mmCIF file of N, CA and C in Angstrom:
data_model
loop_
_atom_site.group_PDB
_atom_site.id
_atom_site.type_symbol
_atom_site.label_atom_id
_atom_site.label_comp_id
_atom_site.label_asym_id
_atom_site.label_seq_id
_atom_site.Cartn_x
_atom_site.Cartn_y
_atom_site.Cartn_z
ATOM 1 N N UNK A 1297 0.822 -1.191 0.000
ATOM 2 C CA UNK A 1297 0.000 0.000 0.000
ATOM 3 C C UNK A 1297 0.869 1.260 0.000
ATOM 4 N N UNK A 1298 1.958 1.217 0.771
ATOM 5 C CA UNK A 1298 2.852 2.374 0.820
ATOM 6 C C UNK A 1298 3.473 2.635 -0.552
ATOM 7 N N UNK A 1299 3.790 1.571 -1.270
ATOM 8 C CA UNK A 1299 4.383 1.742 -2.600
ATOM 9 C C UNK A 1299 3.392 2.403 -3.556
ATOM 10 N N UNK A 1300 2.130 2.033 -3.439
ATOM 11 C CA UNK A 1300 1.108 2.612 -4.300
ATOM 12 C C UNK A 1300 0.924 4.105 -4.012
ATOM 13 N N UNK A 1301 0.887 4.474 -2.736
ATOM 14 C CA UNK A 1301 0.747 5.879 -2.350
ATOM 15 C C UNK A 1301 1.965 6.668 -2.821
ATOM 16 N N UNK A 1302 3.153 6.108 -2.634
ATOM 17 C CA UNK A 1302 4.377 6.768 -3.073
ATOM 18 C C UNK A 1302 4.375 6.962 -4.579
ATOM 19 N N UNK A 1303 3.954 5.951 -5.311
ATOM 20 C CA UNK A 1303 3.893 6.041 -6.764
ATOM 21 C C UNK A 1303 2.895 7.118 -7.201
ATOM 22 N N UNK A 1304 1.741 7.175 -6.578
ATOM 23 C CA UNK A 1304 0.739 8.187 -6.927
ATOM 24 C C UNK A 1304 1.226 9.595 -6.608
ATOM 25 N N UNK A 1305 1.909 9.765 -5.474
ATOM 26 C CA UNK A 1305 2.465 11.077 -5.135
ATOM 27 C C UNK A 1305 3.534 11.494 -6.139
ATOM 28 N N UNK A 1306 4.367 10.556 -6.544
ATOM 29 C CA UNK A 1306 5.414 10.842 -7.527
ATOM 30 C C UNK A 1306 4.799 11.269 -8.857
ATOM 31 N N UNK A 1307 3.781 10.547 -9.308
ATOM 32 C CA UNK A 1307 3.123 10.888 -10.569
ATOM 33 C C UNK A 1307 2.464 12.267 -10.471
ATOM 34 N N UNK A 1308 1.815 12.543 -9.351
ATOM 35 C CA UNK A 1308 1.187 13.852 -9.167
ATOM 36 C C UNK A 1308 2.223 14.969 -9.186
ATOM 37 N N UNK A 1309 3.362 14.756 -8.540
ATOM 38 C CA UNK A 1309 4.419 15.770 -8.496
ATOM 39 C C UNK A 1309 4.989 16.023 -9.881
ATOM 40 N N UNK A 1310 5.278 14.979 -10.629
ATOM 41 C CA UNK A 1310 5.876 15.118 -11.954
ATOM 42 C C UNK A 1310 4.886 15.755 -12.919
ATOM 43 N N UNK A 1311 3.629 15.396 -12.848
ATOM 44 C CA UNK A 1311 2.656 15.943 -13.785
ATOM 45 C C UNK A 1311 2.339 17.411 -13.498
ATOM 46 N N UNK A 1312 2.519 17.880 -12.275
ATOM 47 C CA UNK A 1312 2.244 19.277 -11.933
ATOM 48 C C UNK A 1312 3.377 20.203 -12.333
ATOM 49 N N UNK A 1313 4.562 19.674 -12.475
ATOM 50 C CA UNK A 1313 5.712 20.498 -12.815
ATOM 51 C C UNK A 1313 5.623 20.919 -14.274
ATOM 52 N N UNK A 1314 5.723 22.219 -14.525
ATOM 53 C CA UNK A 1314 5.686 22.710 -15.895
ATOM 54 C C UNK A 1314 7.096 23.071 -16.322
ATOM 55 N N UNK A 1315 7.467 22.598 -17.475
ATOM 56 C CA UNK A 1315 8.789 22.882 -18.010
ATOM 57 C C UNK A 1315 8.726 24.197 -18.770
ATOM 58 N N UNK A 1316 9.463 25.193 -18.305
ATOM 59 C CA UNK A 1316 9.436 26.503 -18.944
ATOM 60 C C UNK A 1316 10.605 26.694 -19.894
ATOM 61 N N UNK A 1317 11.360 25.656 -20.133
ATOM 62 C CA UNK A 1317 12.434 25.727 -21.102
ATOM 63 C C UNK A 1317 13.798 25.864 -20.470
ATOM 64 N N UNK A 1318 14.769 26.119 -21.341
ATOM 65 C CA UNK A 1318 16.162 26.272 -20.919
ATOM 66 C C UNK A 1318 16.462 27.721 -20.585
ATOM 67 N N UNK A 1319 17.481 27.953 -19.741
ATOM 68 C CA UNK A 1319 17.873 29.339 -19.459
ATOM 69 C C UNK A 1319 18.697 29.928 -20.610
ATOM 70 N N UNK A 1320 18.418 31.168 -20.927
ATOM 71 C CA UNK A 1320 19.160 31.913 -21.944
ATOM 72 C C UNK A 1320 19.521 33.272 -21.367
ATOM 73 N N UNK A 1321 20.770 33.690 -21.584
ATOM 74 C CA UNK A 1321 21.225 35.016 -21.185
ATOM 75 C C UNK A 1321 21.834 35.680 -22.404
ATOM 76 N N UNK A 1322 21.387 36.896 -22.700
ATOM 77 C CA UNK A 1322 21.914 37.588 -23.864
ATOM 78 C C UNK A 1322 21.392 39.007 -23.953
ATOM 79 N N UNK A 1323 21.635 39.620 -25.098
ATOM 80 C CA UNK A 1323 21.235 41.002 -25.351
ATOM 81 C C UNK A 1323 19.905 41.005 -26.094
ATOM 82 N N UNK A 1324 19.027 41.926 -25.720
ATOM 83 C CA UNK A 1324 17.667 41.959 -26.242
ATOM 84 C C UNK A 1324 17.310 43.369 -26.668
ATOM 85 N N UNK A 1325 16.592 43.468 -27.779
ATOM 86 C CA UNK A 1325 16.027 44.749 -28.194
ATOM 87 C C UNK A 1325 14.664 44.490 -28.828
ATOM 88 N N UNK A 1326 13.720 45.381 -28.524
ATOM 89 C CA UNK A 1326 12.378 45.331 -29.111
ATOM 90 C C UNK A 1326 12.111 46.702 -29.697
ATOM 91 N N UNK A 1327 11.868 46.723 -31.010
ATOM 92 C CA UNK A 1327 11.661 48.011 -31.683
ATOM 93 C C UNK A 1327 10.780 47.784 -32.910
ATOM 94 N N UNK A 1328 9.795 48.624 -33.072
ATOM 95 C CA UNK A 1328 8.927 48.614 -34.258
ATOM 96 C C UNK A 1328 8.319 47.233 -34.506
ATOM 97 N N UNK A 1329 7.732 46.649 -33.472
ATOM 98 C CA UNK A 1329 7.049 45.361 -33.569
ATOM 99 C C UNK A 1329 7.937 44.193 -33.983
ATOM 100 N N UNK A 1330 9.208 44.261 -33.634
ATOM 101 C CA UNK A 1330 10.130 43.146 -33.862
ATOM 102 C C UNK A 1330 11.087 43.074 -32.673
ATOM 103 N N UNK A 1331 11.427 41.857 -32.276
ATOM 104 C CA UNK A 1331 12.350 41.667 -31.158
ATOM 105 C C UNK A 1331 13.478 40.745 -31.597
ATOM 106 N N UNK A 1332 14.677 41.044 -31.090
ATOM 107 C CA UNK A 1332 15.870 40.272 -31.424
ATOM 108 C C UNK A 1332 16.597 39.918 -30.137
ATOM 109 N N UNK A 1333 17.113 38.692 -30.086
ATOM 110 C CA UNK A 1333 17.874 38.197 -28.947
ATOM 111 C C UNK A 1333 19.229 37.750 -29.470
ATOM 112 N N UNK A 1334 20.316 38.268 -28.883
ATOM 113 C CA UNK A 1334 21.667 37.951 -29.346
ATOM 114 C C UNK A 1334 22.479 37.341 -28.220
ATOM 115 N N UNK A 1335 23.088 36.188 -28.516
ATOM 116 C CA UNK A 1335 24.009 35.531 -27.592
ATOM 117 C C UNK A 1335 25.323 35.351 -28.345
ATOM 118 N N UNK A 1336 26.335 36.128 -27.990
ATOM 119 C CA UNK A 1336 27.601 36.061 -28.720
ATOM 120 C C UNK A 1336 27.380 36.446 -30.166
ATOM 121 N N UNK A 1337 27.740 35.554 -31.091
ATOM 122 C CA UNK A 1337 27.547 35.810 -32.518
ATOM 123 C C UNK A 1337 26.217 35.272 -33.031
ATOM 124 N N UNK A 1338 25.486 34.539 -32.210
ATOM 125 C CA UNK A 1338 24.205 33.975 -32.628
ATOM 126 C C UNK A 1338 23.084 34.990 -32.392
ATOM 127 N N UNK A 1339 22.245 35.150 -33.411
ATOM 128 C CA UNK A 1339 21.117 36.073 -33.323
ATOM 129 C C UNK A 1339 19.844 35.283 -33.594
ATOM 130 N N UNK A 1340 18.836 35.528 -32.765
ATOM 131 C CA UNK A 1340 17.557 34.836 -32.919
ATOM 132 C C UNK A 1340 16.431 35.868 -32.954
ATOM 133 N N UNK A 1341 15.448 35.616 -33.786
ATOM 134 C CA UNK A 1341 14.216 36.380 -33.708
ATOM 135 C C UNK A 1341 13.488 35.947 -32.442
ATOM 136 N N UNK A 1342 12.554 36.748 -31.979
ATOM 137 C CA UNK A 1342 11.820 36.437 -30.754
ATOM 138 C C UNK A 1342 10.336 36.356 -31.081
ATOM 139 N N UNK A 1343 9.688 35.310 -30.591
ATOM 140 C CA UNK A 1343 8.247 35.169 -30.742
ATOM 141 C C UNK A 1343 7.588 36.244 -29.877
ATOM 142 N N UNK A 1344 6.757 37.069 -30.481
ATOM 143 C CA UNK A 1344 6.117 38.156 -29.744
ATOM 144 C C UNK A 1344 4.974 37.603 -28.885
ATOM 145 N N UNK A 1345 5.099 37.812 -27.571
ATOM 146 C CA UNK A 1345 4.062 37.400 -26.621
ATOM 147 C C UNK A 1345 4.074 38.372 -25.452
ATOM 148 N N UNK A 1346 3.316 38.082 -24.409
ATOM 149 C CA UNK A 1346 3.230 39.005 -23.273
ATOM 150 C C UNK A 1346 4.556 39.146 -22.534
ATOM 151 N N UNK A 1347 5.423 38.147 -22.599
ATOM 152 C CA UNK A 1347 6.731 38.225 -21.934
ATOM 153 C C UNK A 1347 7.640 39.248 -22.629
ATOM 154 N N UNK A 1348 7.517 39.380 -23.934
ATOM 155 C CA UNK A 1348 8.295 40.383 -24.678
ATOM 156 C C UNK A 1348 7.862 41.781 -24.254
ATOM 157 N N UNK A 1349 6.569 41.972 -24.096
ATOM 158 C CA UNK A 1349 6.054 43.261 -23.630
ATOM 159 C C UNK A 1349 6.556 43.557 -22.221
ATOM 160 N N UNK A 1350 6.595 42.535 -21.376
ATOM 161 C CA UNK A 1350 7.102 42.702 -20.012
ATOM 162 C C UNK A 1350 8.572 43.137 -20.024
ATOM 163 N N UNK A 1351 9.381 42.498 -20.861
ATOM 164 C CA UNK A 1351 10.800 42.871 -20.965
ATOM 165 C C UNK A 1351 10.932 44.294 -21.504
ATOM 166 N N UNK A 1352 10.161 44.622 -22.542
ATOM 167 C CA UNK A 1352 10.243 45.954 -23.143
ATOM 168 C C UNK A 1352 9.903 47.038 -22.128
ATOM 169 N N UNK A 1353 8.907 46.801 -21.297
ATOM 170 C CA UNK A 1353 8.538 47.785 -20.271
ATOM 171 C C UNK A 1353 9.634 47.935 -19.219
ATOM 172 N N UNK A 1354 10.249 46.828 -18.802
ATOM 173 C CA UNK A 1354 11.341 46.896 -17.826
ATOM 174 C C UNK A 1354 12.583 47.537 -18.448
ATOM 175 N N UNK A 1355 12.799 47.326 -19.733
ATOM 176 C CA UNK A 1355 13.994 47.825 -20.414
ATOM 177 C C UNK A 1355 14.011 49.342 -20.533
ATOM 178 N N UNK A 1356 12.851 49.972 -20.553
ATOM 179 C CA UNK A 1356 12.780 51.431 -20.714
ATOM 180 C C UNK A 1356 13.582 52.171 -19.643
ATOM 181 N N UNK A 1357 13.701 51.581 -18.466
ATOM 182 C CA UNK A 1357 14.461 52.209 -17.383
ATOM 183 C C UNK A 1357 15.958 52.260 -17.688
ATOM 184 N N UNK A 1358 16.441 51.392 -18.590
ATOM 185 C CA UNK A 1358 17.875 51.299 -18.877
ATOM 186 C C UNK A 1358 18.259 51.860 -20.240
ATOM 187 N N UNK A 1359 17.290 52.204 -21.067
ATOM 188 C CA UNK A 1359 17.568 52.642 -22.431
ATOM 189 C C UNK A 1359 17.608 54.163 -22.538
ATOM 190 N N UNK A 1360 18.627 54.661 -23.260
ATOM 191 C CA UNK A 1360 18.691 56.084 -23.587
ATOM 192 C C UNK A 1360 17.954 56.330 -24.898
ATOM 193 N N UNK A 1361 18.038 55.362 -25.804
ATOM 194 C CA UNK A 1361 17.356 55.399 -27.102
ATOM 195 C C UNK A 1361 16.488 54.149 -27.201
ATOM 196 N N UNK A 1362 15.408 54.190 -27.952
ATOM 197 C CA UNK A 1362 14.549 53.009 -28.076
ATOM 198 C C UNK A 1362 15.247 51.802 -28.701
ATOM 199 N N UNK A 1363 16.333 52.050 -29.431
ATOM 200 C CA UNK A 1363 17.053 50.953 -30.085
ATOM 201 C C UNK A 1363 18.186 50.391 -29.239
ATOM 202 N N UNK A 1364 18.377 50.883 -28.016
ATOM 203 C CA UNK A 1364 19.430 50.362 -27.133
ATOM 204 C C UNK A 1364 19.059 48.964 -26.649
ATOM 205 N N UNK A 1365 20.054 48.104 -26.606
ATOM 206 C CA UNK A 1365 19.846 46.737 -26.127
ATOM 207 C C UNK A 1365 19.969 46.693 -24.610
ATOM 208 N N UNK A 1366 19.377 45.658 -24.011
ATOM 209 C CA UNK A 1366 19.504 45.394 -22.582
ATOM 210 C C UNK A 1366 19.915 43.935 -22.407
ATOM 211 N N UNK A 1367 20.503 43.646 -21.257
ATOM 212 C CA UNK A 1367 20.890 42.271 -20.917
ATOM 213 C C UNK A 1367 19.693 41.598 -20.253
ATOM 214 N N UNK A 1368 19.312 40.415 -20.747
ATOM 215 C CA UNK A 1368 18.183 39.704 -20.152
ATOM 216 C C UNK A 1368 18.569 38.260 -19.847
ATOM 217 N N UNK A 1369 17.915 37.728 -18.838
ATOM 218 C CA UNK A 1369 18.019 36.307 -18.515
ATOM 219 C C UNK A 1369 16.594 35.775 -18.515
ATOM 220 N N UNK A 1370 16.352 34.764 -19.338
ATOM 221 C CA UNK A 1370 14.999 34.236 -19.510
ATOM 222 C C UNK A 1370 15.015 32.713 -19.542
ATOM 223 N N UNK A 1371 13.848 32.136 -19.375
ATOM 224 C CA UNK A 1371 13.631 30.723 -19.648
ATOM 225 C C UNK A 1371 12.816 30.654 -20.920
ATOM 226 N N UNK A 1372 13.230 29.792 -21.840
ATOM 227 C CA UNK A 1372 12.512 29.711 -23.097
ATOM 228 C C UNK A 1372 12.937 28.518 -23.910
ATOM 229 N N UNK A 1373 12.484 28.521 -25.146
ATOM 230 C CA UNK A 1373 12.811 27.420 -26.042
ATOM 231 C C UNK A 1373 13.096 27.959 -27.432
ATOM 232 N N UNK A 1374 14.068 27.343 -28.109
ATOM 233 C CA UNK A 1374 14.380 27.713 -29.484
ATOM 234 C C UNK A 1374 13.493 26.912 -30.419
ATOM 235 N N UNK A 1375 12.849 27.616 -31.328
ATOM 236 C CA UNK A 1375 11.942 26.990 -32.281
ATOM 237 C C UNK A 1375 12.521 27.200 -33.675
ATOM 238 N N UNK A 1376 12.737 26.134 -34.450
ATOM 239 C CA UNK A 1376 13.249 26.314 -35.812
ATOM 240 C C UNK A 1376 12.230 27.054 -36.673
ATOM 241 N N UNK A 1377 12.739 27.908 -37.561
ATOM 242 C CA UNK A 1377 11.818 28.648 -38.436
ATOM 243 C C UNK A 1377 11.234 27.695 -39.465
ATOM 244 N N UNK A 1378 10.070 28.042 -39.962
ATOM 245 C CA UNK A 1378 9.415 27.229 -40.985
ATOM 246 C C UNK A 1378 10.124 27.357 -42.324
ATOM 247 N N UNK A 1379 9.841 26.442 -43.215
ATOM 248 C CA UNK A 1379 10.480 26.443 -44.539
ATOM 249 C C UNK A 1379 10.156 27.691 -45.344
ATOM 250 N N UNK A 1380 8.968 28.229 -45.177
ATOM 251 C CA UNK A 1380 8.548 29.389 -45.962
ATOM 252 C C UNK A 1380 8.692 30.695 -45.200
ATOM 253 N N UNK A 1381 9.399 30.683 -44.070
ATOM 254 C CA UNK A 1381 9.578 31.886 -43.268
ATOM 255 C C UNK A 1381 10.924 32.533 -43.570
ATOM 256 N N UNK A 1382 10.953 33.853 -43.450
ATOM 257 C CA UNK A 1382 12.203 34.587 -43.587
ATOM 258 C C UNK A 1382 12.793 34.808 -42.204
ATOM 259 N N UNK A 1383 14.069 35.137 -42.158
ATOM 260 C CA UNK A 1383 14.688 35.483 -40.888
ATOM 261 C C UNK A 1383 15.729 34.481 -40.445
ATOM 262 N N UNK A 1384 16.068 34.572 -39.181
ATOM 263 C CA UNK A 1384 17.105 33.729 -38.607
ATOM 264 C C UNK A 1384 16.626 32.284 -38.495
ATOM 265 N N UNK A 1385 17.576 31.339 -38.421
ATOM 266 C CA UNK A 1385 17.190 29.915 -38.387
ATOM 267 C C UNK A 1385 16.326 29.522 -37.194
ATOM 268 N N UNK A 1386 16.470 30.226 -36.066
ATOM 269 C CA UNK A 1386 15.695 29.888 -34.875
ATOM 270 C C UNK A 1386 15.017 31.127 -34.297
ATOM 271 N N UNK A 1387 13.854 30.895 -33.692
ATOM 272 C CA UNK A 1387 13.151 31.937 -32.951
ATOM 273 C C UNK A 1387 13.161 31.510 -31.485
ATOM 274 N N UNK A 1388 13.277 32.480 -30.601
ATOM 275 C CA UNK A 1388 13.240 32.209 -29.173
ATOM 276 C C UNK A 1388 11.845 32.515 -28.648
ATOM 277 N N UNK A 1389 11.220 31.520 -28.043
ATOM 278 C CA UNK A 1389 9.937 31.735 -27.381
ATOM 279 C C UNK A 1389 10.220 31.884 -25.901
ATOM 280 N N UNK A 1390 9.968 33.068 -25.364
ATOM 281 C CA UNK A 1390 10.261 33.364 -23.957
ATOM 282 C C UNK A 1390 9.060 32.956 -23.108
ATOM 283 N N UNK A 1391 9.317 32.108 -22.109
ATOM 284 C CA UNK A 1391 8.260 31.622 -21.225
ATOM 285 C C UNK A 1391 8.299 32.277 -19.850
ATOM 286 N N UNK A 1392 9.480 32.717 -19.417
ATOM 287 C CA UNK A 1392 9.608 33.340 -18.098
ATOM 288 C C UNK A 1392 10.762 34.335 -18.130
ATOM 289 N N UNK A 1393 10.543 35.503 -17.568
ATOM 290 C CA UNK A 1393 11.579 36.531 -17.466
ATOM 291 C C UNK A 1393 12.209 36.418 -16.082
ATOM 292 N N UNK A 1394 13.531 36.229 -16.052
ATOM 293 C CA UNK A 1394 14.243 36.131 -14.776
ATOM 294 C C UNK A 1394 14.797 37.492 -14.383
ATOM 295 N N UNK A 1395 15.487 38.166 -15.325
ATOM 296 C CA UNK A 1395 16.026 39.484 -15.007
ATOM 297 C C UNK A 1395 16.224 40.318 -16.270
ATOM 298 N N UNK A 1396 16.167 41.637 -16.076
ATOM 299 C CA UNK A 1396 16.446 42.613 -17.133
ATOM 300 C C UNK A 1396 17.381 43.643 -16.520
ATOM 301 N N UNK A 1397 18.564 43.824 -17.123
ATOM 302 C CA UNK A 1397 19.547 44.775 -16.596
ATOM 303 C C UNK A 1397 20.128 45.600 -17.736
ATOM 304 N N UNK A 1398 20.812 46.662 -17.356
ATOM 305 C CA UNK A 1398 21.461 47.520 -18.350
ATOM 306 C C UNK A 1398 22.631 46.775 -18.974
ATOM 307 N N UNK A 1399 22.881 47.077 -20.219
ATOM 308 C CA UNK A 1399 24.025 46.518 -20.920
ATOM 309 C C UNK A 1399 25.283 47.233 -20.449
ATOM 310 N N UNK A 1400 26.399 46.558 -20.427
ATOM 311 C CA UNK A 1400 27.668 47.190 -20.054
ATOM 312 C C UNK A 1400 27.919 48.396 -20.965
ATOM 313 N N UNK A 1401 28.489 49.451 -20.427
ATOM 314 C CA UNK A 1401 28.699 50.707 -21.173
ATOM 315 C C UNK A 1401 29.393 50.484 -22.508
ATOM 316 N N UNK A 1402 30.432 49.672 -22.535
ATOM 317 C CA UNK A 1402 31.205 49.495 -23.766
ATOM 318 C C UNK A 1402 30.502 48.602 -24.786
ATOM 319 N N UNK A 1403 29.414 47.926 -24.415
ATOM 320 C CA UNK A 1403 28.718 47.040 -25.351
ATOM 321 C C UNK A 1403 27.633 47.755 -26.138
ATOM 322 N N UNK A 1404 27.268 48.971 -25.753
ATOM 323 C CA UNK A 1404 26.191 49.683 -26.441
ATOM 324 C C UNK A 1404 26.735 50.760 -27.378
ATOM 325 N N UNK A 1405 28.001 50.644 -27.765
ATOM 326 C CA UNK A 1405 28.591 51.606 -28.692
ATOM 327 C C UNK A 1405 28.100 51.322 -30.102
ATOM 328 N N UNK A 1406 27.477 52.296 -30.718
ATOM 329 C CA UNK A 1406 27.007 52.161 -32.091
ATOM 330 C C UNK A 1406 27.317 53.427 -32.850
ATOM 331 N N UNK A 1407 27.381 53.284 -34.149
ATOM 332 C CA UNK A 1407 27.581 54.447 -35.015
ATOM 333 C C UNK A 1407 26.216 54.880 -35.502
ATOM 334 N N UNK A 1408 25.882 56.160 -35.297
ATOM 335 C CA UNK A 1408 24.583 56.668 -35.717
ATOM 336 C C UNK A 1408 24.772 57.625 -36.875
ATOM 337 N N UNK A 1409 23.978 57.441 -37.901
ATOM 338 C CA UNK A 1409 24.034 58.276 -39.089
ATOM 339 C C UNK A 1409 22.812 59.171 -39.165
ATOM 340 N N UNK A 1410 22.964 60.336 -39.757
ATOM 341 C CA UNK A 1410 21.819 61.187 -40.024
ATOM 342 C C UNK A 1410 21.504 62.201 -38.929
ATOM 343 N N UNK A 1411 22.283 62.298 -37.891
ATOM 344 C CA UNK A 1411 22.013 63.295 -36.852
ATOM 345 C C UNK A 1411 23.223 64.159 -36.637
#
């Protein structure tokens, strides 16, 4: 009887746990209805959902310009792009936002034209 109760508790525990994906840390920018996530030399498009809006709202505190990137740590999953889709080979679907911080000063250096 104890084995049966233990087995049922184990099944209940495992079935209640939701997998929110793998951890990802990188640079993020959301501008003009498009979001990009960069880790080193790899760049991924981002699936637009409520978590992207949450990051964008938190990022405003760290951005001087709307196109400035921020450092984010998220839980998510990489989804391969479809055969008929344009863009990067993978899209990142963000399931949970862990942190949003300012990018290091030397990493946000860009050349701006037209001003």
